[in-house]
PDB file of C-alpha atoms in Angstrom:
ATOM      1  CA  UNK A 107    -181.147-113.937 143.431  1.00 77.00           C
ATOM      2  CA  UNK A 108    -181.742-114.825 147.053  1.00 83.00           C
ATOM      3  CA  UNK A 109    -185.150-114.378 148.700  1.00 85.00           C
ATOM      4  CA  UNK A 110    -183.711-111.623 150.902  1.00 89.00           C
ATOM      5  CA  UNK A 111    -182.259-109.816 147.890  1.00 90.00           C
ATOM      6  CA  UNK A 112    -185.592-110.025 146.078  1.00 92.00           C
ATOM      7  CA  UNK A 113    -187.451-108.721 149.117  1.00 92.00           C
ATOM      8  CA  UNK A 114    -184.992-105.829 149.357  1.00 95.00           C
ATOM      9  CA  UNK A 115    -185.388-105.081 145.638  1.00 95.00           C
ATOM     10  CA  UNK A 116    -189.182-105.032 145.914  1.00 95.00           C
ATOM     11  CA  UNK A 117    -189.041-102.880 149.055  1.00 95.00           C
ATOM     12  CA  UNK A 118    -186.772-100.437 147.234  1.00 96.00           C
ATOM     13  CA  UNK A 119    -189.092-100.423 144.228  1.00 96.00           C
ATOM     14  CA  UNK A 120    -192.112 -99.673 146.432  1.00 96.00           C
ATOM     15  CA  UNK A 121    -190.218 -96.840 148.143  1.00 95.00           C
ATOM     16  CA  UNK A 122    -189.360 -95.383 144.740  1.00 95.00           C
ATOM     17  CA  UNK A 123    -192.986 -95.696 143.653  1.00 95.00           C
ATOM     18  CA  UNK A 124    -194.143 -93.826 146.755  1.00 94.00           C
ATOM     19  CA  UNK A 125    -191.646 -91.060 145.938  1.00 94.00           C
ATOM     20  CA  UNK A 126    -193.001 -90.808 142.376  1.00 92.00           C
ATOM     21  CA  UNK A 127    -196.555 -90.730 143.705  1.00 92.00           C
ATOM     22  CA  UNK A 128    -195.963 -87.723 145.941  1.00 91.00           C
ATOM     23  CA  UNK A 129    -196.701 -85.405 143.064  1.00 86.00           C
ATOM     24  CA  UNK A 130    -199.591 -87.543 141.842  1.00 87.00           C
ATOM     25  CA  UNK A 131    -199.736 -90.313 139.279  1.00 91.00           C
ATOM     26  CA  UNK A 132    -201.737 -90.889 136.158  1.00 92.00           C
ATOM     27  CA  UNK A 133    -203.477 -94.213 135.664  1.00 91.00           C
ATOM     28  CA  UNK A 134    -200.983 -94.908 132.890  1.00 93.00           C
ATOM     29  CA  UNK A 135    -198.050 -94.322 135.235  1.00 94.00           C
ATOM     30  CA  UNK A 136    -199.631 -96.631 137.797  1.00 94.00           C
ATOM     31  CA  UNK A 137    -200.001 -99.292 135.103  1.00 93.00           C
ATOM     32  CA  UNK A 138    -196.351 -98.913 134.144  1.00 94.00           C
ATOM     33  CA  UNK A 139    -195.273 -99.255 137.760  1.00 95.00           C
ATOM     34  CA  UNK A 140    -197.410-102.379 138.093  1.00 95.00           C
ATOM     35  CA  UNK A 141    -195.852-104.020 135.032  1.00 94.00           C
ATOM     36  CA  UNK A 142    -192.335-103.075 136.188  1.00 94.00           C
ATOM     37  CA  UNK A 143    -193.010-104.576 139.605  1.00 95.00           C
ATOM     38  CA  UNK A 144    -194.397-107.784 138.111  1.00 94.00           C
ATOM     39  CA  UNK A 145    -191.321-108.047 135.876  1.00 92.00           C
ATOM     40  CA  UNK A 146    -189.033-107.570 138.855  1.00 93.00           C
ATOM     41  CA  UNK A 147    -190.906-110.201 140.869  1.00 92.00           C
ATOM     42  CA  UNK A 148    -191.037-112.720 138.008  1.00 90.00           C
ATOM     43  CA  UNK A 149    -187.356-112.308 137.192  1.00 88.00           C
ATOM     44  CA  UNK A 150    -186.349-112.697 140.822  1.00 89.00           C
ATOM     45  CA  UNK A 151    -188.744-115.515 141.682  1.00 89.00           C
ATOM     46  CA  UNK A 152    -187.719-117.501 138.622  1.00 85.00           C
ATOM     47  CA  UNK A 153    -184.219-117.831 140.101  1.00 85.00           C
ATOM     48  CA  UNK A 154    -185.402-118.983 143.533  1.00 85.00           C
ATOM     49  CA  UNK A 155    -185.707-122.708 144.114  1.00 84.00           C
ATOM     50  CA  UNK A 156    -187.707-124.197 146.942  1.00 82.00           C
ATOM     51  CA  UNK A 157    -190.955-122.371 146.193  1.00 85.00           C
ATOM     52  CA  UNK A 158    -193.694-123.872 144.073  1.00 87.00           C
ATOM     53  CA  UNK A 159    -195.454-121.963 141.289  1.00 86.00           C
ATOM     54  CA  UNK A 160    -198.640-121.026 143.185  1.00 89.00           C
ATOM     55  CA  UNK A 161    -196.579-119.717 146.120  1.00 90.00           C
ATOM     56  CA  UNK A 162    -194.475-117.598 143.774  1.00 90.00           C
ATOM     57  CA  UNK A 163    -197.589-116.245 142.062  1.00 92.00           C
ATOM     58  CA  UNK A 164    -199.192-115.389 145.405  1.00 93.00           C
ATOM     59  CA  UNK A 165    -196.007-113.601 146.509  1.00 93.00           C
ATOM     60  CA  UNK A 166    -195.832-111.578 143.293  1.00 93.00           C
ATOM     61  CA  UNK A 167    -199.503-110.633 143.542  1.00 94.00           C
ATOM     62  CA  UNK A 168    -199.049-109.571 147.151  1.00 95.00           C
ATOM     63  CA  UNK A 169    -196.384-107.173 145.884  1.00 95.00           C
ATOM     64  CA  UNK A 170    -198.920-105.709 143.442  1.00 96.00           C
ATOM     65  CA  UNK A 171    -201.411-105.392 146.306  1.00 95.00           C
ATOM     66  CA  UNK A 172    -198.796-103.500 148.308  1.00 95.00           C
ATOM     67  CA  UNK A 173    -198.163-101.200 145.340  1.00 96.00           C
ATOM     68  CA  UNK A 174    -201.881-100.520 144.986  1.00 96.00           C
ATOM     69  CA  UNK A 175    -202.270 -99.811 148.693  1.00 96.00           C
ATOM     70  CA  UNK A 176    -199.230 -97.526 148.638  1.00 94.00           C
ATOM     71  CA  UNK A 177    -199.838 -95.346 145.591  1.00 94.00           C
ATOM     72  CA  UNK A 178    -203.241 -95.869 143.925  1.00 94.00           C
ATOM     73  CA  UNK A 179    -204.861 -93.076 145.903  1.00 93.00           C
ATOM     74  CA  UNK A 180    -202.507 -90.574 144.272  1.00 92.00           C
ATOM     75  CA  UNK A 181    -204.076 -91.362 140.875  1.00 91.00           C
ATOM     76  CA  UNK A 182    -207.377 -89.895 142.014  1.00 91.00           C
ATOM     77  CA  UNK A 183    -207.979 -86.128 142.064  1.00 90.00           C
ATOM     78  CA  UNK A 184    -208.939 -84.727 145.442  1.00 89.00           C
ATOM     79  CA  UNK A 185    -212.401 -83.753 144.246  1.00 94.00           C
ATOM     80  CA  UNK A 186    -213.146 -87.395 143.299  1.00 94.00           C
ATOM     81  CA  UNK A 187    -211.883 -88.902 146.575  1.00 93.00           C
ATOM     82  CA  UNK A 188    -215.342 -89.390 148.146  1.00 94.00           C
ATOM     83  CA  UNK A 189    -216.404 -91.561 145.212  1.00 96.00           C
ATOM     84  CA  UNK A 190    -212.976 -93.220 145.169  1.00 95.00           C
ATOM     85  CA  UNK A 191    -213.367 -94.496 148.730  1.00 95.00           C
ATOM     86  CA  UNK A 192    -216.610 -96.192 147.669  1.00 96.00           C
ATOM     87  CA  UNK A 193    -215.222 -97.881 144.529  1.00 97.00           C
ATOM     88  CA  UNK A 194    -211.674 -98.485 145.786  1.00 96.00           C
ATOM     89  CA  UNK A 195    -212.229-102.115 146.929  1.00 96.00           C
ATOM     90  CA  UNK A 196    -213.752-103.051 143.568  1.00 97.00           C
ATOM     91  CA  UNK A 197    -210.957-101.306 141.665  1.00 96.00           C
ATOM     92  CA  UNK A 198    -208.376-103.122 143.810  1.00 96.00           C
ATOM     93  CA  UNK A 199    -210.017-106.450 142.927  1.00 96.00           C
ATOM     94  CA  UNK A 200    -209.926-105.551 139.232  1.00 96.00           C
ATOM     95  CA  UNK A 201    -206.256-104.521 139.430  1.00 95.00           C
ATOM     96  CA  UNK A 202    -205.370-107.775 141.195  1.00 96.00           C
ATOM     97  CA  UNK A 203    -207.242-109.838 138.600  1.00 95.00           C
ATOM     98  CA  UNK A 204    -205.540-107.998 135.745  1.00 94.00           C
ATOM     99  CA  UNK A 205    -202.169-108.395 137.472  1.00 94.00           C
ATOM    100  CA  UNK A 206    -202.735-112.156 137.692  1.00 93.00           C
ATOM    101  CA  UNK A 207    -203.220-112.338 133.931  1.00 92.00           C
ATOM    102  CA  UNK A 208    -200.323-109.997 133.262  1.00 92.00           C
ATOM    103  CA  UNK A 209    -198.109-112.087 135.511  1.00 92.00           C
ATOM    104  CA  UNK A 210    -198.769-115.190 133.404  1.00 90.00           C
ATOM    105  CA  UNK A 211    -197.919-113.332 130.193  1.00 91.00           C
ATOM    106  CA  UNK A 212    -194.809-111.668 131.618  1.00 89.00           C
ATOM    107  CA  UNK A 213    -193.643-115.058 132.895  1.00 86.00           C
ATOM    108  CA  UNK A 214    -193.932-116.508 129.382  1.00 87.00           C
ATOM    109  CA  UNK A 215    -192.097-113.543 127.859  1.00 87.00           C
ATOM    110  CA  UNK A 216    -189.367-113.637 130.493  1.00 83.00           C
ATOM    111  CA  UNK A 217    -188.766-117.344 130.030  1.00 79.00           C
ATOM    112  CA  UNK A 218    -188.831-117.024 126.238  1.00 83.00           C
ATOM    113  CA  UNK A 219    -186.186-114.270 126.375  1.00 79.00           C
ATOM    114  CA  UNK A 220    -183.950-116.171 128.805  1.00 71.00           C
ATOM    115  CA  UNK A 221    -180.879-117.810 127.263  1.00 70.00           C
ATOM    116  CA  UNK A 222    -180.880-121.577 126.939  1.00 66.00           C
ATOM    117  CA  UNK A 223    -179.028-123.283 129.784  1.00 59.00           C
ATOM    118  CA  UNK A 224    -175.665-124.787 128.839  1.00 57.00           C
ATOM    119  CA  UNK A 225    -175.732-128.550 128.431  1.00 58.00           C
TER     120      UNK A 225
END
């Protein structure tokens, strides 16, 4: 996958997530979207040469940050929004930390499931 193709895939994924969020999301649905996005990023980044591991991780986590900024508010009922605006930065930090750990695990699973290269 080329970097441009991966960027387009992530942009399309985020657009689809925003469409799903229009009617509201549950926290579970947000978690599923986050894992799907991490999988997409890991799968795509694993095929791109010329980027080191920390750069790839930072790129994937920036995608999760974009997802959070785009749709997390739709997980919160309107009546709880005043409290949400107070705790939102802390929740974002927690989501990003959890995504960093999930990224490491998904990377291991993705590489373990990949076929052995032909010798």
